[in-house]
PDB file of C-alpha atoms in Angstrom:
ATOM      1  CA  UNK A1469     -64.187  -4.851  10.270  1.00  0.00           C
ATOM      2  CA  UNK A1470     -60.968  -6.409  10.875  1.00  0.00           C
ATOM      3  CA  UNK A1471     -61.566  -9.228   8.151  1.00  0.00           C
ATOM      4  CA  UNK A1472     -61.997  -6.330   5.732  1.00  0.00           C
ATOM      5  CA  UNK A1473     -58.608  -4.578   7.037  1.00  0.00           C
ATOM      6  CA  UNK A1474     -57.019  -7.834   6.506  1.00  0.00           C
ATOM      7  CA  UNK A1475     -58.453  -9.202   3.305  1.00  0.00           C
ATOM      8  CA  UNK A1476     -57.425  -5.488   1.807  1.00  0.00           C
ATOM      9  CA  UNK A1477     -53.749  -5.945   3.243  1.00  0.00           C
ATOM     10  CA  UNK A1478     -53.615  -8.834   1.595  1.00  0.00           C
ATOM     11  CA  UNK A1479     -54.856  -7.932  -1.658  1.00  0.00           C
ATOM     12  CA  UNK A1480     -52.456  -4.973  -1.664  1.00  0.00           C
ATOM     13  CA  UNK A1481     -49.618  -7.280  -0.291  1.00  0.00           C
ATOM     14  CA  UNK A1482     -50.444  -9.434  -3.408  1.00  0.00           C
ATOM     15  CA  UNK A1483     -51.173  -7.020  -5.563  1.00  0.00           C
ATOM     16  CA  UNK A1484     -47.437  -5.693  -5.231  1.00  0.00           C
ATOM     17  CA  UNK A1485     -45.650  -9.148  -4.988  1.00  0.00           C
ATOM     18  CA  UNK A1486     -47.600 -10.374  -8.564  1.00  0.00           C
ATOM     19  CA  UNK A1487     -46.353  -6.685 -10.189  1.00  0.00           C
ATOM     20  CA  UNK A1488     -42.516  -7.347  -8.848  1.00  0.00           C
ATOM     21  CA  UNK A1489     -42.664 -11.111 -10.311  1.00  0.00           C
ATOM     22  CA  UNK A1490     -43.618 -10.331 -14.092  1.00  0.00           C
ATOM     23  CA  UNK A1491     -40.852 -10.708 -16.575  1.00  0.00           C
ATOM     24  CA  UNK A1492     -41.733  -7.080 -17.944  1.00  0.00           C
ATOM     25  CA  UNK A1493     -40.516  -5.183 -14.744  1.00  0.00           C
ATOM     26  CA  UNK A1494     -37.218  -6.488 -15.200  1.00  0.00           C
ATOM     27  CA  UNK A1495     -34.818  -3.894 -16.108  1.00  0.00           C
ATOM     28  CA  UNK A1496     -33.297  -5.687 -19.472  1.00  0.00           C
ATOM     29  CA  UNK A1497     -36.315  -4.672 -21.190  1.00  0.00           C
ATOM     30  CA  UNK A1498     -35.814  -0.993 -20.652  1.00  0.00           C
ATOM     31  CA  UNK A1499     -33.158   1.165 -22.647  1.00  0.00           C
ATOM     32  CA  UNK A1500     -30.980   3.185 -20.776  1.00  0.00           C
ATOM     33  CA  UNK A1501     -28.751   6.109 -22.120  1.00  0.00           C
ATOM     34  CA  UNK A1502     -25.026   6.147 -21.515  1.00  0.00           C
ATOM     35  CA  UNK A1503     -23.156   9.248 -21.527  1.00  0.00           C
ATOM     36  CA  UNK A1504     -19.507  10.353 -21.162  1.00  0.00           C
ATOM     37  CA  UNK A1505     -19.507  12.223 -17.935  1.00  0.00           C
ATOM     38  CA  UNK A1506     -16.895  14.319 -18.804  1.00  0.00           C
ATOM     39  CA  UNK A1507     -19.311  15.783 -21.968  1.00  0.00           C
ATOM     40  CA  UNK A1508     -21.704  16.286 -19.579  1.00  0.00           C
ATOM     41  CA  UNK A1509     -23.414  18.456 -16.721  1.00  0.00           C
ATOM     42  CA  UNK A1510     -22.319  16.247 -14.302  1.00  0.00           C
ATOM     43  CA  UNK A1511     -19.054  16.356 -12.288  1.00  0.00           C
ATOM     44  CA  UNK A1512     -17.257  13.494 -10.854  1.00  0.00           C
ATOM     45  CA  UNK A1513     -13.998  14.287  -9.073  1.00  0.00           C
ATOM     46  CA  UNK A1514     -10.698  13.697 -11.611  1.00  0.00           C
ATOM     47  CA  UNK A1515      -9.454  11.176  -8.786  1.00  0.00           C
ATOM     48  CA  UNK A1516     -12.420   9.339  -8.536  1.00  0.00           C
ATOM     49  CA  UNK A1517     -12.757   8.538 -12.506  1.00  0.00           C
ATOM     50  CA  UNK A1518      -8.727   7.233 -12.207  1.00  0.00           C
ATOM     51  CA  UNK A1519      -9.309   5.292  -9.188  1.00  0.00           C
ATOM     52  CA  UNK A1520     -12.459   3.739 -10.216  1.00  0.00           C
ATOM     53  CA  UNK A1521     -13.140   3.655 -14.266  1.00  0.00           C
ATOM     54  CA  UNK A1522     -15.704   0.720 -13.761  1.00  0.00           C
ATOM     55  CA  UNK A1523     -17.776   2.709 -11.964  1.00  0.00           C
ATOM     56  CA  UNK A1524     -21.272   4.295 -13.705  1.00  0.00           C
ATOM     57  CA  UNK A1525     -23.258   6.999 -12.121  1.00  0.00           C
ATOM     58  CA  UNK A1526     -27.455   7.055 -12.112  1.00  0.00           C
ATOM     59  CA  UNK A1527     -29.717   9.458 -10.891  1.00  0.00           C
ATOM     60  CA  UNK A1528     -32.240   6.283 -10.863  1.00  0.00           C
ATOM     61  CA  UNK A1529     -30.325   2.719  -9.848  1.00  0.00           C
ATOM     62  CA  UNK A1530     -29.219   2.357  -6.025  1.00  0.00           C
ATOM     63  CA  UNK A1531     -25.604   3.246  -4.981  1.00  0.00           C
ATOM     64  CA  UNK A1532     -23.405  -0.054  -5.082  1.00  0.00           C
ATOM     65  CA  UNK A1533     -25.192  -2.502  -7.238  1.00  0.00           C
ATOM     66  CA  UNK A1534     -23.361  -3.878  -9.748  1.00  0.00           C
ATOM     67  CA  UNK A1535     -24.949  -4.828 -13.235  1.00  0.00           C
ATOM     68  CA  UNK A1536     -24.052  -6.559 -16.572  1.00  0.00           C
ATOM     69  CA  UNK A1537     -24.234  -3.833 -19.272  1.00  0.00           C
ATOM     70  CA  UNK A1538     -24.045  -4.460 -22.964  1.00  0.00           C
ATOM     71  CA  UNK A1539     -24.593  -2.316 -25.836  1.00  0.00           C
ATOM     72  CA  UNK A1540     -27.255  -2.825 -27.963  1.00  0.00           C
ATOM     73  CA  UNK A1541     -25.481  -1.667 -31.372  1.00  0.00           C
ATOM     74  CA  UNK A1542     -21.816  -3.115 -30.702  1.00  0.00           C
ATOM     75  CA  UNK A1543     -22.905  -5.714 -28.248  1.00  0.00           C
ATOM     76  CA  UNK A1544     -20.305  -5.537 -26.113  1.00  0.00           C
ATOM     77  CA  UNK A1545     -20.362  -5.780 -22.592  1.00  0.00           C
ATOM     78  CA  UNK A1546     -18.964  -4.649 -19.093  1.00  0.00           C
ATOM     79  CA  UNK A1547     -19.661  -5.575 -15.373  1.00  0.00           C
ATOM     80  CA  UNK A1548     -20.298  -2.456 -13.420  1.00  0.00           C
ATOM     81  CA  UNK A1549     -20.545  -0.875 -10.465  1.00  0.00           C
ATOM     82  CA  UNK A1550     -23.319   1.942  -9.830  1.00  0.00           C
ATOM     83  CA  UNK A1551     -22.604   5.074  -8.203  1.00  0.00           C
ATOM     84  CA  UNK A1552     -25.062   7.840  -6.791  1.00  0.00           C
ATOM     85  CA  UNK A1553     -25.331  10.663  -9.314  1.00  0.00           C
ATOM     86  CA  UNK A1554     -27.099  13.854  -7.466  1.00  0.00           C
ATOM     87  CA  UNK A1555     -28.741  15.299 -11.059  1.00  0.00           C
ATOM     88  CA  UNK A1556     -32.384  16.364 -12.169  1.00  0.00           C
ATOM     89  CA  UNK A1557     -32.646  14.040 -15.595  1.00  0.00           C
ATOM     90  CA  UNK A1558     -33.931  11.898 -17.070  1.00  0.00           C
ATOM     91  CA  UNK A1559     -33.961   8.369 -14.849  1.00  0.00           C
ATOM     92  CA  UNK A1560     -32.200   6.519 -17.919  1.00  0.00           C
ATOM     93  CA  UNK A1561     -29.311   8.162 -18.080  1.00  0.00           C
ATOM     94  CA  UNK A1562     -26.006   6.688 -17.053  1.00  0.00           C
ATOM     95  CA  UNK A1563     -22.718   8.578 -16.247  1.00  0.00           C
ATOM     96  CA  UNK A1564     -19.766   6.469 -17.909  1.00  0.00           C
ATOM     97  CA  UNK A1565     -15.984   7.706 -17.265  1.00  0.00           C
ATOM     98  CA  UNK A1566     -13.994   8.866 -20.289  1.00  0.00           C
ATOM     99  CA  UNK A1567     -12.423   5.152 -20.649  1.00  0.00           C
ATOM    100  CA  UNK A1568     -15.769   2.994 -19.765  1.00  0.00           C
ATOM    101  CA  UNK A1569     -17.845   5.320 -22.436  1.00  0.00           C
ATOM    102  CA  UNK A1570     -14.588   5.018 -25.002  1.00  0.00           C
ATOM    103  CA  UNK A1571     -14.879   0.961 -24.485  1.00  0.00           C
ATOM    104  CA  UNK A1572     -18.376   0.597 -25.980  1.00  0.00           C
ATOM    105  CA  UNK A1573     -18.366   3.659 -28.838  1.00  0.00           C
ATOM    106  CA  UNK A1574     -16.969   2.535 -32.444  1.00  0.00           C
ATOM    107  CA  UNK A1575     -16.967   6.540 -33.238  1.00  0.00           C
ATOM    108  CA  UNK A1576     -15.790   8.938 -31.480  1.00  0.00           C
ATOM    109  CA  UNK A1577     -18.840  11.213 -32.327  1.00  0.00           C
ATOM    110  CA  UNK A1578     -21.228   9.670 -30.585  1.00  0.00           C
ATOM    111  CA  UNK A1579     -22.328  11.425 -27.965  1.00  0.00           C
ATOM    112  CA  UNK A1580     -24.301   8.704 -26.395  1.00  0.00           C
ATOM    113  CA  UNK A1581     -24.882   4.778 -26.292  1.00  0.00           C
ATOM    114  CA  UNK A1582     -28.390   2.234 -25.863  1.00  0.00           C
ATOM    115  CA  UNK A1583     -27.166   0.079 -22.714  1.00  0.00           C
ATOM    116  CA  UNK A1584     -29.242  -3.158 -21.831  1.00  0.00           C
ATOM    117  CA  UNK A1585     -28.839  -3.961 -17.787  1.00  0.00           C
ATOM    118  CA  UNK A1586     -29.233  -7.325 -15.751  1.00  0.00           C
ATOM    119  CA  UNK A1587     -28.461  -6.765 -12.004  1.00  0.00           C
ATOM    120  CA  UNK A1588     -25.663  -8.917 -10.834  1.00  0.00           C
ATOM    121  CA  UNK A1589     -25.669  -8.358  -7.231  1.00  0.00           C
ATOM    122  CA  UNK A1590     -24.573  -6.035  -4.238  1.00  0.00           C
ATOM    123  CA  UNK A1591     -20.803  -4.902  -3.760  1.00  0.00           C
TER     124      UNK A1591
END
């Protein structure tokens, strides 16, 4: 009985350590959805945009990791800084200050922009 116990610990131990080492479950091959937080239902103190403009908030991506984002269309990129955002939507969606979100838009009537993310590290 124990043998059993063990072999299917192992097999789930396995099982989980073979999904987290495929290239598909890294997170540059997902899309995720940049918005201006200030056009949206979200609200971020006006201090806290001033004091830290590098700074994008997810519903999804842990508090204090900081990733390499780039655009798909414009292809530029900025290293930021995630911040908790406390909102029911979708888990894509990132919550860029007024000056990050002007940075990667070419016109000013875009309401959102296709990000690409590679974790950096941990601040």
């Amino acid at each position: 009985m124990r043998e059993r116990a063990l072999f299917v610990i192992l097999t789930a131990m396995f099982s989980v350590l073979n999904i987290f080492g495929q290239e598909n479950s890294s997170l540059d091959s997902y899309v995720f959805y940049g918005v201006n937080v200030k056009n949206s239902d979200y609200t971020v103190s006006e201090n806290e945009l001033v004091a830290n403009y590098s700074i994008a908030y997810s519903p999804f991506l842990p508090a204090g990791a900081v990733y390499y984002v780039t655009d798909k269309k414009s292809g530029k990129s900025a290293i930021v800084q995630i911040g908790v955002a406390k909102v029911n939507k979708s888990p894509f969606v990132l919550y860029l200050s007024d000056r990050l979100f002007s940075f990667f838009v070419q016109d000013l009537n875009v309401k959102e922009v296709m990000l690409t993310l590679k974790f950096i590290g941990w601040n």
